[in-house]
Amino acid sequence: EIKRVIKAPRDRVYAAWIDPSQMKQWFGPVDVKTNNLLVDARVGGEFRWDLTNADGEEMTMLGEFRELQPGRKIVFTWQWQDDADWADHVSVVTVNLSDRDDGTELRLTHENLPNEKSRDGHNRGWNSALDKLENFVAEK
């Protein structure tokens, strides 16, 4: 679980998570290149992220939106393709947003990761991505 206070209104932060054109500008860790990002932000809609990681390896993450509460909550599945640790494994990402005097409190929970190595790697990745999100919403 990662908590951040982002100095932007809650609706602005939510929009950055569900609008594909905005997501393409910040999503993913700083050392990862997004090749393609498909965001069909509706319950049952697809979330697909094709990327090249820091080692030059091409990877794909597939997910599905499970819950969308405008301005408040986003829940989607997360499963890496072509990774033995993820062969029969699906994790769940929940993003909760709430008002704070100085902006928006974002609480990201990534559950059901296959092992500690994956948990630690995703923790680093999410923190890097959230740094980029903070900068992105502050610019607008």
Coordinates of N, CA and C in Angstrom, one line a residue:
E1 N 0.8 -1.2 0.0 CA 0.0 0.0 0.0 C 0.9 1.2 0.0
I2 N 0.5 2.2 -0.8 CA 1.3 3.5 -0.9 C 0.3 4.6 -0.7
K3 N 0.6 5.5 0.1 CA -0.2 6.7 0.3 C 0.5 8.0 -0.1
R4 N -0.1 8.9 -0.8 CA 0.4 10.1 -1.2 C -0.6 11.2 -1.1
V5 N -0.1 12.4 -0.8 CA -1.0 13.6 -0.9 C -0.5 14.3 -2.2
I6 N -1.4 14.5 -3.1 CA -1.1 15.1 -4.4 C -1.8 16.5 -4.4
K7 N -1.0 17.5 -4.7 CA -1.5 18.9 -4.7 C -2.3 19.2 -6.0
A8 N -3.4 18.6 -6.1 CA -4.4 18.8 -7.2 C -5.7 18.3 -6.7
P9 N -6.8 18.9 -7.3 CA -8.1 18.5 -7.0 C -8.4 17.0 -7.3
R10 N -9.3 16.4 -6.5 CA -9.6 14.9 -6.6 C -10.0 14.6 -8.1
D11 N -10.9 15.4 -8.6 CA -11.4 15.1 -10.0 C -10.3 15.2 -11.0
R12 N -9.3 16.0 -10.8 CA -8.2 16.1 -11.7 C -7.3 14.9 -11.7
V13 N -7.1 14.4 -10.4 CA -6.3 13.2 -10.3 C -7.0 12.0 -10.9
Y14 N -8.3 11.9 -10.6 CA -9.1 10.8 -11.2 C -9.1 10.8 -12.7
A15 N -9.2 11.9 -13.3 CA -9.2 12.0 -14.8 C -7.9 11.6 -15.3
A16 N -6.8 11.9 -14.6 CA -5.4 11.4 -15.1 C -5.3 9.9 -15.1
W17 N -6.1 9.2 -14.3 CA -6.1 7.7 -14.2 C -7.0 7.1 -15.3
I18 N -8.0 7.8 -15.8 CA -8.9 7.1 -16.7 C -9.0 7.6 -18.1
D19 N -8.4 8.8 -18.3 CA -8.3 9.3 -19.7 C -7.1 8.8 -20.4
P20 N -7.2 8.0 -21.4 CA -6.0 7.4 -22.1 C -5.0 8.5 -22.5
S21 N -5.4 9.6 -23.0 CA -4.5 10.6 -23.5 C -3.7 11.2 -22.3
Q22 N -4.3 11.3 -21.2 CA -3.5 11.8 -20.0 C -2.7 10.7 -19.4
M23 N -3.2 9.4 -19.3 CA -2.4 8.3 -18.8 C -1.1 8.1 -19.6
K24 N -1.2 8.2 -20.9 CA 0.0 8.0 -21.7 C 1.1 9.0 -21.3
Q25 N 0.8 10.1 -20.7 CA 1.8 11.1 -20.4 C 2.5 10.9 -19.1
W26 N 2.0 10.0 -18.2 CA 2.6 9.8 -16.9 C 2.7 8.3 -16.5
F27 N 2.0 7.4 -17.0 CA 1.9 6.1 -16.5 C 3.2 5.3 -16.7
G28 N 3.6 4.6 -15.6 CA 4.8 3.8 -15.7 C 6.0 4.4 -15.0
P29 N 6.9 3.6 -14.5 CA 8.1 4.1 -13.9 C 8.9 4.9 -14.9
V30 N 9.8 5.7 -14.3 CA 10.6 6.6 -15.1 C 11.5 5.9 -16.1
D31 N 12.0 4.7 -15.8 CA 12.9 4.0 -16.6 C 12.2 3.0 -17.6
V32 N 10.9 3.2 -17.8 CA 10.2 2.3 -18.6 C 9.6 3.1 -19.8
K33 N 9.6 2.5 -21.0 CA 9.1 3.2 -22.2 C 7.7 2.5 -22.5
T34 N 6.7 3.3 -22.5 CA 5.3 2.8 -22.9 C 5.3 2.8 -24.4
N35 N 5.0 1.6 -25.0 CA 4.9 1.4 -26.4 C 3.4 1.6 -26.8
N36 N 2.5 1.1 -26.0 CA 1.1 1.2 -26.3 C 0.3 1.1 -25.0
L37 N -0.7 1.9 -24.8 CA -1.5 1.9 -23.6 C -3.0 2.0 -24.1
L38 N -3.7 0.9 -23.7 CA -5.2 0.9 -24.0 C -5.9 1.0 -22.7
V39 N -6.8 2.0 -22.6 CA -7.5 2.2 -21.4 C -9.0 2.4 -21.8
D40 N -9.8 1.3 -21.6 CA -11.2 1.4 -21.8 C -11.9 1.5 -20.5
A41 N -11.9 2.7 -19.9 CA -12.3 3.0 -18.6 C -13.8 2.8 -18.4
R42 N -14.3 1.6 -18.3 CA -15.7 1.2 -17.9 C -15.6 -0.1 -17.3
V43 N -16.5 -0.5 -16.4 CA -16.5 -1.8 -15.7 C -16.5 -2.8 -16.8
G44 N -15.6 -3.7 -16.8 CA -15.4 -4.8 -17.8 C -14.5 -4.4 -18.9
G45 N -14.1 -3.1 -19.0 CA -13.2 -2.6 -20.0 C -11.8 -3.1 -19.9
E46 N -11.1 -3.1 -21.0 CA -9.7 -3.6 -21.0 C -8.7 -2.5 -20.6
F47 N -7.7 -3.0 -19.9 CA -6.5 -2.1 -19.6 C -5.3 -2.9 -20.1
R48 N -4.6 -2.4 -21.1 CA -3.5 -3.1 -21.7 C -2.3 -2.1 -21.8
W49 N -1.1 -2.6 -21.3 CA 0.1 -1.8 -21.3 C 1.2 -2.6 -21.9
D50 N 1.6 -2.1 -23.1 CA 2.8 -2.7 -23.7 C 4.0 -1.8 -23.5
L51 N 5.1 -2.4 -23.0 CA 6.2 -1.5 -22.6 C 7.5 -2.2 -22.9
T52 N 8.6 -1.3 -22.8 CA 9.9 -1.8 -22.9 C 10.6 -1.4 -21.5
N53 N 11.0 -2.4 -20.8 CA 11.6 -2.1 -19.4 C 13.0 -1.6 -19.5
A54 N 13.6 -1.3 -18.4 CA 14.9 -0.7 -18.3 C 16.0 -1.6 -18.9
D55 N 15.7 -2.9 -19.0 CA 16.7 -3.9 -19.5 C 16.5 -4.1 -21.0
G56 N 15.5 -3.3 -21.6 CA 15.2 -3.5 -23.0 C 14.3 -4.6 -23.4
E57 N 13.7 -5.2 -22.4 CA 12.8 -6.3 -22.6 C 11.4 -5.8 -22.8
E58 N 10.7 -6.3 -23.9 CA 9.3 -5.9 -24.1 C 8.4 -6.8 -23.3
M59 N 7.4 -6.1 -22.7 CA 6.5 -6.8 -21.8 C 5.1 -6.3 -22.0
T60 N 4.1 -7.1 -21.6 CA 2.7 -6.7 -21.7 C 2.0 -7.0 -20.4
M61 N 1.2 -6.1 -19.9 CA 0.4 -6.2 -18.7 C -1.1 -6.1 -19.2
L62 N -1.9 -7.1 -18.9 CA -3.3 -7.1 -19.2 C -4.1 -7.0 -17.9
G63 N -5.2 -6.2 -18.0 CA -6.1 -6.0 -16.9 C -7.5 -5.7 -17.3
E64 N -8.3 -5.6 -16.4 CA -9.7 -5.3 -16.6 C -10.3 -4.4 -15.5
F65 N -11.0 -3.4 -15.9 CA -11.6 -2.5 -14.9 C -12.7 -3.2 -14.2
R66 N -12.7 -3.2 -12.9 CA -13.7 -3.9 -12.1 C -14.6 -2.9 -11.4
E67 N -14.1 -1.8 -11.0 CA -15.0 -0.8 -10.3 C -14.5 0.6 -10.7
L68 N -15.4 1.5 -10.9 CA -15.1 2.9 -11.2 C -16.1 3.8 -10.4
Q69 N -15.7 4.5 -9.5 CA -16.5 5.5 -8.7 C -15.9 6.9 -9.1
P70 N -16.6 7.6 -10.0 CA -16.0 8.9 -10.4 C -15.5 9.8 -9.3
G71 N -14.2 10.1 -9.4 CA -13.6 11.0 -8.5 C -13.2 10.3 -7.2
R72 N -13.5 9.1 -7.0 CA -13.2 8.4 -5.7 C -12.4 7.1 -5.7
K73 N -12.7 6.2 -6.7 CA -12.2 4.9 -6.6 C -12.0 4.3 -8.0
I74 N -10.9 3.6 -8.2 CA -10.7 2.8 -9.4 C -10.1 1.4 -9.0
V75 N -10.7 0.4 -9.5 CA -10.2 -1.0 -9.2 C -10.0 -1.7 -10.6
F76 N -8.8 -2.3 -10.8 CA -8.6 -3.0 -12.0 C -7.6 -4.2 -11.7
T77 N -7.8 -5.2 -12.5 CA -6.9 -6.4 -12.4 C -5.6 -6.1 -13.1
W78 N -4.5 -6.9 -12.7 CA -3.2 -6.7 -13.2 C -2.5 -8.0 -13.4
Q79 N -2.2 -8.4 -14.7 CA -1.5 -9.7 -14.9 C -0.5 -9.5 -16.0
W80 N 0.8 -9.8 -15.7 CA 1.8 -9.8 -16.7 C 1.7 -11.0 -17.6
Q81 N 1.9 -10.8 -18.8 CA 1.9 -11.9 -19.8 C 3.4 -12.4 -20.0
D82 N 3.6 -13.6 -20.4 CA 4.9 -14.2 -20.7 C 5.8 -14.1 -19.5
D83 N 5.3 -14.4 -18.3 CA 6.1 -14.4 -17.1 C 5.6 -15.6 -16.3
A84 N 6.5 -16.5 -16.0 CA 6.1 -17.8 -15.4 C 5.5 -17.5 -14.0
D85 N 5.9 -16.5 -13.3 CA 5.4 -16.2 -11.9 C 3.9 -15.8 -12.1
W86 N 3.5 -15.4 -13.2 CA 2.1 -14.8 -13.4 C 1.3 -15.8 -14.2
A87 N 1.7 -17.0 -14.5 CA 1.0 -17.9 -15.5 C -0.5 -18.0 -15.1
D88 N -0.7 -18.3 -13.8 CA -2.1 -18.5 -13.4 C -2.4 -17.5 -12.2
H89 N -1.9 -16.3 -12.3 CA -2.0 -15.4 -11.2 C -2.5 -14.0 -11.7
V90 N -3.5 -13.5 -11.0 CA -4.0 -12.2 -11.3 C -4.0 -11.4 -10.0
S91 N -3.4 -10.2 -10.1 CA -3.4 -9.3 -8.9 C -4.5 -8.2 -9.1
V92 N -4.7 -7.4 -8.1 CA -5.7 -6.4 -8.1 C -5.2 -5.1 -7.6
V93 N -5.4 -4.0 -8.4 CA -4.9 -2.7 -8.0 C -6.2 -1.9 -7.6
T94 N -6.1 -1.2 -6.5 CA -7.2 -0.3 -6.0 C -6.6 1.0 -5.8
V95 N -7.2 2.1 -6.4 CA -6.8 3.4 -6.1 C -8.0 4.2 -5.5
N96 N -7.8 4.6 -4.3 CA -8.8 5.4 -3.5 C -8.3 6.9 -3.5
L97 N -9.3 7.8 -3.7 CA -9.0 9.2 -3.7 C -9.9 9.9 -2.7
S98 N -9.3 10.7 -1.9 CA -10.2 11.5 -0.9 C -9.6 12.9 -0.8
D99 N -10.5 13.8 -0.5 CA -10.2 15.2 -0.3 C -9.3 15.5 0.9
R100 N -8.3 16.3 0.7 CA -7.5 16.9 1.8 C -7.4 18.4 1.6
D101 N -7.1 19.1 2.7 CA -7.0 20.5 2.6 C -6.0 21.0 1.5
D102 N -4.9 20.2 1.4 CA -3.8 20.5 0.5 C -3.9 19.8 -0.8
G103 N -5.0 19.2 -1.1 CA -5.1 18.4 -2.4 C -5.9 17.2 -2.2
T104 N -5.3 16.1 -2.8 CA -6.0 14.8 -2.8 C -5.1 13.7 -2.1
E105 N -5.7 13.0 -1.2 CA -5.0 11.8 -0.7 C -5.2 10.6 -1.7
L106 N -4.2 10.0 -2.2 CA -4.3 8.9 -3.0 C -3.7 7.7 -2.2
R107 N -4.5 6.6 -2.2 CA -4.1 5.4 -1.5 C -4.1 4.3 -2.6
L108 N -3.0 3.8 -2.9 CA -2.9 2.7 -3.9 C -2.6 1.4 -3.2
T109 N -3.4 0.4 -3.5 CA -3.1 -0.9 -2.9 C -3.0 -1.9 -4.1
H110 N -1.9 -2.7 -4.1 CA -1.7 -3.7 -5.1 C -1.7 -5.0 -4.4
E111 N -2.7 -5.8 -4.5 CA -2.9 -7.1 -3.7 C -2.7 -8.3 -4.6
N112 N -2.4 -9.4 -3.9 CA -2.2 -10.7 -4.6 C -1.1 -10.8 -5.5
L113 N 0.0 -10.2 -5.2 CA 1.2 -10.3 -6.0 C 1.8 -11.7 -5.8
P114 N 2.5 -12.3 -6.8 CA 2.9 -13.7 -6.6 C 4.0 -14.0 -5.6
N115 N 4.8 -13.0 -5.3 CA 6.0 -13.3 -4.4 C 6.5 -11.9 -3.9
E116 N 7.5 -12.0 -3.0 CA 8.1 -10.8 -2.4 C 8.9 -10.0 -3.4
K117 N 9.6 -10.7 -4.3 CA 10.4 -10.0 -5.3 C 9.4 -9.1 -6.2
S118 N 8.3 -9.7 -6.6 CA 7.3 -9.0 -7.4 C 6.7 -7.8 -6.6
R119 N 6.4 -8.1 -5.3 CA 5.9 -7.0 -4.4 C 6.9 -5.8 -4.4
D120 N 8.2 -6.1 -4.1 CA 9.2 -5.1 -4.0 C 9.4 -4.3 -5.3
G121 N 9.4 -5.1 -6.4 CA 9.5 -4.4 -7.7 C 8.3 -3.5 -8.1
H122 N 7.1 -4.0 -7.8 CA 5.9 -3.2 -8.0 C 5.9 -2.0 -7.1
N123 N 6.4 -2.1 -5.9 CA 6.4 -1.0 -5.0 C 7.3 0.1 -5.5
R124 N 8.5 -0.3 -6.0 CA 9.4 0.7 -6.6 C 8.7 1.3 -7.9
G125 N 8.1 0.5 -8.7 CA 7.5 1.0 -9.9 C 6.4 1.9 -9.7
W126 N 5.5 1.6 -8.7 CA 4.4 2.4 -8.4 C 4.8 3.8 -7.9
N127 N 5.8 3.7 -7.0 CA 6.3 5.0 -6.4 C 6.9 5.9 -7.5
S128 N 7.6 5.3 -8.5 CA 8.1 6.1 -9.6 C 7.0 6.7 -10.4
A129 N 6.0 5.8 -10.7 CA 4.9 6.3 -11.5 C 4.1 7.4 -10.8
L130 N 3.9 7.2 -9.5 CA 3.2 8.3 -8.8 C 4.0 9.6 -8.7
D131 N 5.3 9.5 -8.7 CA 6.1 10.7 -8.8 C 5.8 11.5 -10.1
K132 N 5.7 10.7 -11.2 CA 5.4 11.2 -12.5 C 3.9 11.8 -12.5
L133 N 3.0 11.1 -11.9 CA 1.6 11.6 -11.8 C 1.5 12.9 -11.1
E134 N 2.2 13.0 -9.9 CA 2.3 14.3 -9.2 C 2.7 15.4 -10.0
N135 N 3.8 15.2 -10.8 CA 4.3 16.3 -11.6 C 3.3 16.6 -12.8
F136 N 2.7 15.6 -13.3 CA 1.8 15.7 -14.4 C 0.6 16.6 -14.0
V137 N -0.1 16.2 -12.9 CA -1.3 17.0 -12.5 C -1.0 18.3 -12.0
A138 N 0.2 18.6 -11.5 CA 0.6 19.9 -11.0 C 0.8 20.8 -12.2
E139 N 1.1 20.3 -13.3 CA 1.4 21.2 -14.5 C 0.1 21.7 -15.1
K140 N -1.0 21.0 -14.9 CA -2.2 21.3 -15.6 C -3.0 22.4 -14.8

